[in-house]
Amino acid sequence: MTKYFIKGGKKICGEIKIQGAKNSVLPILAACILNYGEITLKNCPEISDVDNTLKILELLGCKIIREKNILIINSRNLDSSNIPENLACEMRSSIVFMGSLLSRNKKVIITKPGGCKLGDRPIDLHIDALIKMGANIKFIENKIICVCDKLKGCVINLKFASVGATQNIILAACLANGMTKIINAAREPEIIDLQNFLVKMGAKVYGAGTNEIYIFGVKNLSKNFEYKIMPDRIIASSYLVASAITKGDILINNITPAHLPLNYFLKIGCMVKIHKNKVFLQAPENIKPIDYLETDVYPGFPTDLQSQFLSLLSVANGKSIIKEKIFNERYKNIFELKKINADIKISEDKKKFIINGVKNLKSSNNLITHDLRGGVGLVLVSLFIKGECVINDEKDFIKRGHENIVRDLNKLSADIKILDK
Ligand code: EPZ
């Protein structure tokens, strides 16, 4: 449990370097078990999801040396296929161990994954693909038991461009017999990062970033190499929102501008300048509303930024509409924002939010986090409010993705601290 105490009303201004991406490092860590060589991972974020994933790797028999943002991982002596239940339940991302362990050990025992409660989080696309590649999968109570001979490459047409399923199939295909083609693959930048990592390992993966990915199975993978994790585009975008909502300005100096939904910051009236891997944003005097914004798969508006924009549009000059198309329960922040006077209505099917921007939001010491990005959305709206807010992060969701949100925002002139227990 962490209580964040924020004295809002200050402009968020300054320059910041963004940490490594949670949603890139997690599949890359699972991919490490494909390799018999030693891997040095740089720019690895110090977040609890990484802590838990490293515990899984060690329990599987990997040797890990950790020095702040640098990890040295050796999977040569991997001797288990069993993902411990308590850790698998912690994180949705544990599901991608299926593909890599089946590749390496031809066996995996895992519990149905946990993670942020965002609604149904089925894994049918993962299971169907692995079965098509030759896995034999049984569900016994809450365990998933998979065995296979050598997996075989095939054509997999995803009915939805699932990020996790795309990653799982890639990891399953790297050591399979023959070629695997993924149709309707997810195009998120984190998929490109995974491909770049695997290619350095000696795997034959092509097409990441497009909706067709090809993987040609190889006999084995055994390389010593190093790799630097991409910066976190969702955290970068969240800090752009922090400046936008407080009439501030911010320079992000290590990000790929094309990975950010900058057009939406222009729509709300921000001035944005980009130069190579830097983005500068100047907030407007007043936030313009957005008639209609819907979340979608990349390159659409990222669902992981929906809660942050919900906070931002709660103080816009007029009416905005947000439609959440990816997760069917990513609306719980509305109940927290209503505690501070936000004027938000939610449709019957809980997918559409009608936001009438108001300026008279009021402080609260009783804001509760429901998931990682929702928690960040509450921090951002507290930065706007001229007063003191307390955010009760009972399950430490924010630390799952942010190395140190207090350090980062104080560097940007915020007044935020952690309250003693
Ligand atoms: C990844 O989750 C991210 N997590 C999520 O970030 C992100 O919101 C999501 O991709 C979408 O971009 C990690 O990378 C660790 P999906 P994932 O499979 O892989 C349905 C965060 O806050 N679906 O693309 O679970 C599913 O129900 C987290 O950092 C199926 O129907 O996302 C959902 O509606 C939250 N069957 C949609 O696809 C399946 O087999 C998106 O899921 C798999 C998914």
Coordinates of C-alpha atoms and ligand atoms in Angstrom, one line a residue:
M1 CA 0.0 0.0 0.0
T2 CA 1.3 3.5 -0.9
K3 CA -0.4 6.8 -0.2
Y4 CA 0.6 9.6 -2.6
F5 CA 0.1 13.2 -1.2
I6 CA -0.1 15.9 -3.9
K7 CA -0.4 19.7 -3.5
G8 CA -1.8 20.6 -6.9
G9 CA -2.1 23.9 -8.8
K10 CA 1.6 24.1 -9.8
K11 CA 2.8 24.1 -13.4
I12 CA 4.5 20.9 -14.4
C13 CA 7.6 22.1 -16.3
G14 CA 11.0 20.9 -17.1
E15 CA 13.0 18.2 -18.9
I16 CA 12.9 14.4 -18.3
K17 CA 14.4 11.2 -19.5
I18 CA 11.9 8.3 -19.8
Q19 CA 12.5 4.9 -18.2
G20 CA 12.5 1.6 -20.1
A21 CA 9.1 0.3 -21.3
K22 CA 7.3 -2.2 -19.0
N23 CA 5.4 -3.7 -22.0
S24 CA 8.6 -4.2 -23.9
V25 CA 10.9 -5.6 -21.1
L26 CA 8.3 -8.2 -19.9
P27 CA 8.1 -10.2 -23.2
I28 CA 11.8 -9.7 -23.7
L29 CA 12.5 -11.3 -20.3
A30 CA 10.4 -14.3 -21.3
A31 CA 12.3 -14.5 -24.6
C32 CA 15.6 -14.8 -22.7
I33 CA 14.9 -18.5 -22.0
L34 CA 15.2 -19.3 -25.7
N35 CA 18.9 -18.5 -25.5
Y36 CA 21.8 -20.6 -24.2
G37 CA 24.1 -17.6 -24.3
E38 CA 24.5 -14.7 -21.8
I39 CA 22.3 -11.6 -22.4
T40 CA 23.0 -8.1 -21.0
L41 CA 19.8 -6.0 -20.9
K42 CA 20.2 -2.3 -20.5
N43 CA 17.6 0.4 -19.6
C44 CA 15.6 -2.2 -17.7
P45 CA 13.0 -0.3 -15.6
E46 CA 13.1 -1.0 -11.8
I47 CA 9.4 -1.9 -11.5
S48 CA 7.6 -4.6 -9.5
D49 CA 6.5 -6.4 -12.7
V50 CA 10.1 -6.9 -13.6
D51 CA 10.9 -8.0 -10.0
N52 CA 8.2 -10.7 -10.3
T53 CA 9.3 -11.8 -13.7
L54 CA 12.9 -12.1 -12.5
K55 CA 11.6 -14.3 -9.7
I56 CA 10.0 -16.6 -12.3
L57 CA 13.2 -16.7 -14.3
E58 CA 15.2 -17.7 -11.2
L59 CA 12.7 -20.4 -10.2
L60 CA 13.0 -21.8 -13.8
G61 CA 16.8 -22.1 -13.2
C62 CA 18.1 -18.9 -14.9
K63 CA 21.1 -17.1 -13.4
I64 CA 20.5 -13.3 -13.0
I65 CA 22.8 -10.5 -12.0
R66 CA 21.1 -7.2 -11.5
E67 CA 22.8 -3.8 -11.2
K68 CA 20.0 -1.1 -11.1
N69 CA 18.9 -0.8 -14.8
I70 CA 21.3 -3.4 -16.1
L71 CA 20.5 -7.2 -16.0
I72 CA 22.8 -10.1 -17.0
I73 CA 20.7 -13.2 -17.7
N74 CA 22.0 -16.7 -18.4
S75 CA 19.4 -19.4 -19.2
R76 CA 21.8 -22.2 -20.0
N77 CA 20.9 -24.2 -16.9
L78 CA 17.1 -23.7 -17.1
D79 CA 15.7 -26.8 -15.5
S80 CA 12.0 -26.2 -14.8
S81 CA 8.8 -25.6 -16.8
N82 CA 6.5 -24.7 -13.9
I83 CA 5.4 -21.1 -13.6
P84 CA 4.6 -20.6 -9.8
E85 CA 0.9 -19.8 -9.3
N86 CA 1.5 -16.9 -6.9
L87 CA 3.7 -15.1 -9.5
A88 CA 1.6 -16.0 -12.6
C89 CA -1.5 -14.6 -10.8
E90 CA 0.4 -11.3 -10.3
M91 CA 0.8 -10.5 -13.9
R92 CA -1.0 -10.9 -17.2
S93 CA 2.4 -10.8 -19.0
S94 CA 3.3 -14.2 -17.5
I95 CA 1.3 -15.8 -20.3
V96 CA 4.1 -15.2 -22.8
F97 CA 6.2 -17.8 -20.9
M98 CA 4.0 -20.4 -22.6
G99 CA 5.5 -19.7 -26.0
S100 CA 9.1 -19.6 -24.9
L101 CA 8.9 -22.5 -22.5
L102 CA 7.2 -24.8 -25.0
S103 CA 9.9 -23.8 -27.5
R104 CA 12.7 -24.5 -25.0
N105 CA 11.4 -27.4 -22.9
K106 CA 8.4 -28.7 -24.9
K107 CA 6.4 -28.3 -21.7
V108 CA 4.9 -25.6 -19.5
I109 CA 2.6 -25.6 -16.5
I110 CA 1.0 -22.2 -15.8
T111 CA -1.9 -20.8 -13.9
K112 CA -4.4 -18.6 -15.8
P113 CA -2.7 -15.2 -15.6
G114 CA -3.7 -12.3 -13.4
G115 CA -2.8 -8.6 -13.8
C116 CA -4.9 -5.4 -13.7
K117 CA -8.6 -6.0 -13.5
L118 CA -9.7 -4.5 -16.8
G119 CA -12.5 -6.9 -17.5
D120 CA -12.5 -10.2 -19.3
R121 CA -9.0 -11.1 -20.2
P122 CA -9.4 -14.3 -22.2
I123 CA -6.5 -16.2 -23.6
D124 CA -8.3 -18.1 -26.3
L125 CA -6.1 -16.6 -29.1
H126 CA -3.0 -17.8 -27.3
I127 CA -4.3 -21.3 -26.7
D128 CA -5.8 -21.7 -30.2
A129 CA -2.5 -20.7 -31.8
L130 CA -0.3 -23.0 -29.7
I131 CA -2.6 -25.9 -30.4
K132 CA -2.4 -25.2 -34.1
M133 CA 1.4 -25.3 -33.7
G134 CA 1.2 -28.7 -32.2
A135 CA 0.8 -28.2 -28.4
N136 CA -1.4 -30.5 -26.4
I137 CA -3.1 -28.3 -23.8
K138 CA -5.2 -29.4 -20.8
F139 CA -7.0 -27.3 -18.2
I140 CA -7.0 -28.9 -14.8
E141 CA -8.6 -26.6 -12.1
N142 CA -6.9 -23.3 -12.6
K143 CA -3.8 -24.8 -14.1
I144 CA -2.9 -24.9 -17.8
I145 CA -0.7 -27.9 -18.7
C146 CA 0.9 -27.8 -22.1
V147 CA 3.2 -30.4 -23.7
C148 CA 4.4 -30.8 -27.3
D149 CA 6.9 -32.5 -29.5
K150 CA 8.8 -29.9 -31.6
L151 CA 6.3 -27.2 -32.4
K152 CA 5.6 -26.8 -36.1
G153 CA 5.3 -23.5 -38.0
C154 CA 2.0 -22.6 -39.6
V155 CA -0.2 -19.7 -40.7
I156 CA -2.1 -18.1 -37.8
N157 CA -4.9 -15.6 -38.6
L158 CA -5.7 -13.6 -35.4
K159 CA -9.3 -12.6 -35.1
F160 CA -8.1 -9.7 -33.0
A161 CA -4.7 -8.0 -33.2
S162 CA -3.8 -9.2 -29.6
V163 CA -0.5 -7.9 -28.4
G164 CA 0.1 -10.8 -26.0
A165 CA -1.0 -13.4 -28.5
T166 CA 1.3 -12.0 -31.2
Q167 CA 4.2 -12.1 -28.7
N168 CA 3.4 -15.6 -27.6
I169 CA 3.2 -16.9 -31.2
I170 CA 6.6 -15.3 -32.1
L171 CA 8.3 -16.9 -29.1
A172 CA 6.7 -20.3 -29.9
A173 CA 7.8 -20.0 -33.5
C174 CA 11.5 -19.1 -33.1
L175 CA 12.6 -22.7 -32.5
A176 CA 9.7 -24.4 -34.4
N177 CA 10.0 -26.6 -37.5
G178 CA 9.5 -24.4 -40.6
M179 CA 7.9 -21.0 -41.1
T180 CA 5.1 -19.3 -39.1
K181 CA 3.1 -16.4 -40.5
I182 CA 0.9 -14.3 -38.3
I183 CA -1.9 -12.5 -40.1
N184 CA -3.5 -9.5 -38.3
A185 CA -0.6 -9.3 -36.0
A186 CA -0.5 -6.5 -33.4
R187 CA 1.6 -3.6 -34.6
E188 CA 2.6 -2.0 -31.3
P189 CA 6.2 -0.6 -31.0
E190 CA 6.8 -3.2 -28.3
I191 CA 6.5 -5.9 -30.9
I192 CA 9.2 -4.3 -32.9
D193 CA 11.4 -4.1 -29.8
L194 CA 10.8 -7.9 -29.3
Q195 CA 11.7 -8.6 -32.9
N196 CA 14.9 -6.5 -32.7
F197 CA 15.9 -8.4 -29.5
L198 CA 15.2 -11.8 -31.0
V199 CA 17.1 -11.0 -34.2
K200 CA 20.2 -10.0 -32.1
M201 CA 19.8 -13.5 -30.5
G202 CA 20.0 -15.1 -33.9
A203 CA 16.3 -15.7 -34.5
K204 CA 14.7 -15.1 -37.9
V205 CA 11.8 -12.8 -37.3
Y206 CA 10.5 -10.3 -39.9
G207 CA 7.6 -7.8 -40.3
A208 CA 7.0 -6.6 -36.8
G209 CA 5.2 -3.2 -36.9
T210 CA 3.1 -4.4 -39.8
N211 CA 0.1 -6.7 -39.6
E212 CA 2.0 -9.7 -41.1
I213 CA 4.9 -11.2 -39.2
Y214 CA 7.1 -14.1 -40.5
I215 CA 9.2 -16.3 -38.2
F216 CA 11.5 -19.0 -39.6
G217 CA 12.4 -21.6 -37.0
V218 CA 16.1 -22.2 -36.3
K219 CA 17.7 -25.2 -34.6
N220 CA 18.9 -23.4 -31.5
L221 CA 19.8 -20.0 -30.2
S222 CA 23.1 -19.5 -28.3
K223 CA 24.5 -16.0 -28.5
N224 CA 26.2 -13.6 -26.0
F225 CA 24.8 -10.2 -26.7
E226 CA 23.5 -7.0 -25.2
Y227 CA 20.2 -5.1 -25.8
K228 CA 18.8 -1.8 -24.7
I229 CA 15.0 -1.7 -23.9
M230 CA 13.0 1.0 -25.7
P231 CA 11.7 4.0 -23.6
D232 CA 8.1 3.7 -22.3
R233 CA 5.7 5.6 -24.7
I234 CA 2.8 5.4 -22.2
I235 CA 4.8 7.0 -19.4
A236 CA 6.1 9.7 -21.8
S237 CA 2.5 10.4 -22.9
S238 CA 1.4 10.5 -19.3
Y239 CA 4.0 13.2 -18.5
L240 CA 2.9 15.2 -21.5
V241 CA -0.6 15.1 -20.0
A242 CA 0.8 16.3 -16.6
S243 CA 2.2 19.4 -18.3
A244 CA -1.0 19.9 -20.5
I245 CA -3.3 19.7 -17.5
T246 CA -1.3 22.2 -15.5
K247 CA -0.6 24.8 -18.2
G248 CA 3.1 23.8 -18.1
D249 CA 5.7 22.8 -20.6
I250 CA 7.9 19.8 -20.9
L251 CA 10.9 18.5 -22.9
I252 CA 11.1 14.7 -23.2
N253 CA 14.6 14.0 -24.5
N254 CA 14.7 10.2 -25.3
I255 CA 11.5 9.1 -27.1
T256 CA 10.4 8.2 -30.6
P257 CA 7.9 10.9 -31.5
A258 CA 6.0 8.6 -33.9
H259 CA 5.2 6.3 -30.9
L260 CA 3.2 9.1 -29.2
P261 CA -0.4 10.1 -30.0
L262 CA 0.8 13.7 -30.5
N263 CA -2.2 14.6 -32.8
Y264 CA -4.5 14.3 -29.7
F265 CA -2.3 16.8 -27.8
L266 CA -2.6 19.2 -30.8
K267 CA -6.4 18.7 -30.8
I268 CA -6.6 19.9 -27.2
G269 CA -4.6 23.0 -28.1
C270 CA -1.0 22.2 -27.1
M271 CA 1.9 23.4 -29.1
V272 CA 4.2 20.5 -29.9
K273 CA 7.7 20.5 -31.4
I274 CA 9.6 17.3 -32.3
H275 CA 13.3 16.9 -33.2
K276 CA 14.9 13.4 -33.7
N277 CA 14.2 11.6 -30.4
K278 CA 13.0 14.7 -28.5
V279 CA 9.5 16.1 -28.0
F280 CA 8.6 19.5 -26.5
L281 CA 5.1 20.4 -25.5
Q282 CA 3.7 23.7 -24.4
A283 CA 0.2 23.6 -22.8
P284 CA -2.6 26.0 -23.8
E285 CA -4.3 28.4 -21.4
N286 CA -7.4 26.3 -21.7
I287 CA -7.8 22.6 -22.8
K288 CA -10.0 22.2 -25.8
P289 CA -12.5 19.3 -25.7
I290 CA -12.3 16.4 -28.1
D291 CA -15.7 15.6 -29.8
Y292 CA -15.0 11.9 -30.0
L293 CA -11.9 9.8 -29.0
E294 CA -11.9 6.0 -29.2
T295 CA -9.2 3.6 -28.0
D296 CA -7.9 1.1 -30.6
V297 CA -5.0 -1.2 -31.4
Y298 CA -1.8 0.6 -32.6
P299 CA -1.5 3.0 -34.3
G300 CA -4.9 4.0 -32.8
F301 CA -5.2 5.8 -29.5
P302 CA -3.7 3.6 -26.8
T303 CA -6.1 2.1 -24.3
D304 CA -3.3 2.5 -21.7
L305 CA -3.7 6.3 -22.1
Q306 CA -7.5 6.4 -21.7
S307 CA -7.5 7.0 -18.0
Q308 CA -5.0 9.9 -18.3
F309 CA -7.0 11.6 -21.1
L310 CA -10.2 11.0 -19.0
S311 CA -8.6 13.2 -16.3
L312 CA -7.4 15.8 -18.8
L313 CA -10.8 16.1 -20.6
S314 CA -12.5 16.4 -17.2
V315 CA -11.1 20.0 -17.0
A316 CA -11.5 20.9 -20.7
N317 CA -13.6 23.8 -22.0
G318 CA -16.6 21.8 -23.2
K319 CA -18.0 18.4 -23.9
S320 CA -15.9 15.4 -24.9
I321 CA -16.7 11.7 -25.6
I322 CA -14.4 8.8 -25.0
K323 CA -15.1 5.3 -26.2
E324 CA -13.1 2.4 -24.7
K325 CA -13.0 -0.3 -27.3
I326 CA -10.3 -2.6 -25.9
F327 CA -11.2 -3.5 -22.3
N328 CA -14.7 -3.8 -21.1
E329 CA -14.0 -2.7 -17.5
R330 CA -11.6 0.2 -18.0
Y331 CA -14.1 2.7 -16.6
K332 CA -13.6 2.5 -12.8
N333 CA -11.7 5.8 -12.6
I334 CA -15.0 7.6 -13.4
F335 CA -16.2 6.8 -9.9
E336 CA -13.0 8.3 -8.4
L337 CA -13.3 11.4 -10.6
K338 CA -16.9 11.9 -9.5
K339 CA -15.6 12.2 -5.9
I340 CA -13.9 15.4 -6.9
N341 CA -16.8 17.0 -8.9
A342 CA -16.0 15.7 -12.4
D343 CA -19.0 15.7 -14.6
I344 CA -18.9 12.3 -16.4
K345 CA -21.7 10.1 -17.6
I346 CA -21.2 6.5 -18.6
S347 CA -23.2 4.6 -21.2
E348 CA -25.3 1.5 -20.4
D349 CA -22.7 -0.8 -21.9
K350 CA -19.9 1.0 -19.9
K351 CA -18.0 1.7 -23.1
K352 CA -18.8 5.3 -23.8
F353 CA -18.0 8.2 -21.4
I354 CA -19.5 11.7 -21.9
I355 CA -17.3 14.3 -20.2
N356 CA -18.4 17.9 -19.5
G357 CA -15.3 19.7 -18.5
V358 CA -15.4 21.7 -15.3
K359 CA -12.9 23.9 -13.5
N360 CA -14.1 23.5 -10.0
L361 CA -12.7 20.1 -9.2
K362 CA -12.3 19.7 -5.4
S363 CA -9.6 18.0 -3.3
S364 CA -10.1 14.6 -1.9
N365 CA -8.1 12.4 0.5
N366 CA -10.0 9.3 -0.5
L367 CA -9.0 8.6 -4.1
I368 CA -8.5 4.9 -4.7
T369 CA -6.5 3.3 -7.5
H370 CA -8.1 0.4 -9.4
D371 CA -5.3 -0.4 -11.9
L372 CA -1.9 1.0 -13.0
R373 CA -3.0 3.5 -15.6
G374 CA -6.1 4.5 -13.5
G375 CA -3.8 5.3 -10.6
V376 CA -1.7 7.5 -12.9
G377 CA -4.8 9.3 -14.1
L378 CA -5.7 10.2 -10.5
V379 CA -2.2 11.6 -9.9
L380 CA -2.5 13.7 -13.0
V381 CA -5.9 15.2 -12.0
S382 CA -4.5 15.9 -8.5
L383 CA -1.8 18.0 -10.1
F384 CA -4.5 20.2 -11.6
I385 CA -6.5 20.7 -8.3
K386 CA -5.5 23.8 -6.3
G387 CA -5.5 21.9 -3.0
E388 CA -4.2 18.7 -1.3
C389 CA -5.2 15.2 -2.6
V390 CA -4.3 11.8 -1.2
I391 CA -4.3 8.8 -3.6
N392 CA -4.6 5.4 -1.8
D393 CA -2.8 2.9 -4.0
E394 CA -3.8 -0.1 -1.9
K395 CA -2.2 -2.7 -4.2
D396 CA 0.7 -0.6 -5.4
F397 CA -0.5 -0.7 -9.0
I398 CA 1.5 2.4 -9.9
K399 CA 4.8 0.8 -8.9
R400 CA 4.0 -2.1 -11.3
G401 CA 4.8 0.3 -14.2
H402 CA 6.5 3.4 -12.9
E403 CA 10.1 3.2 -11.4
N404 CA 9.4 6.3 -9.3
I405 CA 6.6 8.6 -10.2
V406 CA 7.3 10.8 -7.2
R407 CA 11.0 11.3 -8.3
D408 CA 9.9 12.1 -11.9
L409 CA 7.1 14.5 -11.1
N410 CA 9.2 16.4 -8.4
K411 CA 11.9 16.8 -11.1
L412 CA 9.2 18.5 -13.2
S413 CA 8.3 20.9 -10.3
A414 CA 5.3 19.0 -8.9
D415 CA 4.7 18.9 -5.1
I416 CA 4.2 15.2 -4.5
K417 CA 5.4 12.9 -1.8
I418 CA 4.7 9.5 -0.3
L419 CA 2.9 9.6 3.1
D420 CA 4.3 7.4 5.8
K421 CA 2.2 4.3 6.4
Ligands
EPZ1 C1 -1.0 -5.8 -23.5 O1 -1.9 -6.6 -22.8 C2 -0.5 -4.8 -22.5 N1 0.2 -5.5 -21.4 C3 -1.6 -4.0 -21.9 O2 -1.1 -3.0 -21.0 C4 -2.3 -3.2 -23.1 O3 -3.4 -2.5 -22.6 C5 -2.7 -4.2 -24.1 O4 -1.6 -5.0 -24.6 C6 -3.4 -3.5 -25.3 O5 -2.4 -2.7 -25.9 C7 1.5 -6.0 -21.6 O6 2.1 -5.8 -22.6 C8 2.1 -6.7 -20.4 P1 -4.3 -7.9 -25.8 P2 -2.6 -7.9 -23.5 O7 -4.0 -9.3 -25.8 O8 -1.5 -8.6 -24.3 C9 -8.7 -9.5 -26.0 C10 -0.8 -1.8 -19.0 O9 -1.4 -1.1 -18.3 N2 -8.1 -10.8 -26.1 O10 -3.9 -7.0 -26.9 O11 -3.3 -8.7 -22.5 C11 -8.7 -9.0 -24.6 O12 -9.8 -9.4 -23.9 C12 -1.4 -3.1 -19.6 O13 0.5 -1.7 -19.2 C13 -8.9 -11.9 -26.4 O14 -10.1 -11.8 -26.6 O15 -3.6 -7.2 -24.5 C14 -8.7 -7.5 -24.7 O16 -10.1 -7.1 -24.9 C15 -2.9 -3.1 -19.4 N3 -8.4 -13.2 -26.4 C16 -8.0 -7.2 -26.0 O17 -7.9 -8.5 -26.7 C17 -7.0 -13.3 -26.2 O18 -6.6 -14.5 -26.2 C18 -6.6 -6.7 -25.8 O19 -5.8 -7.7 -25.3 C19 -6.2 -12.2 -25.9 C20 -6.8 -11.0 -25.8

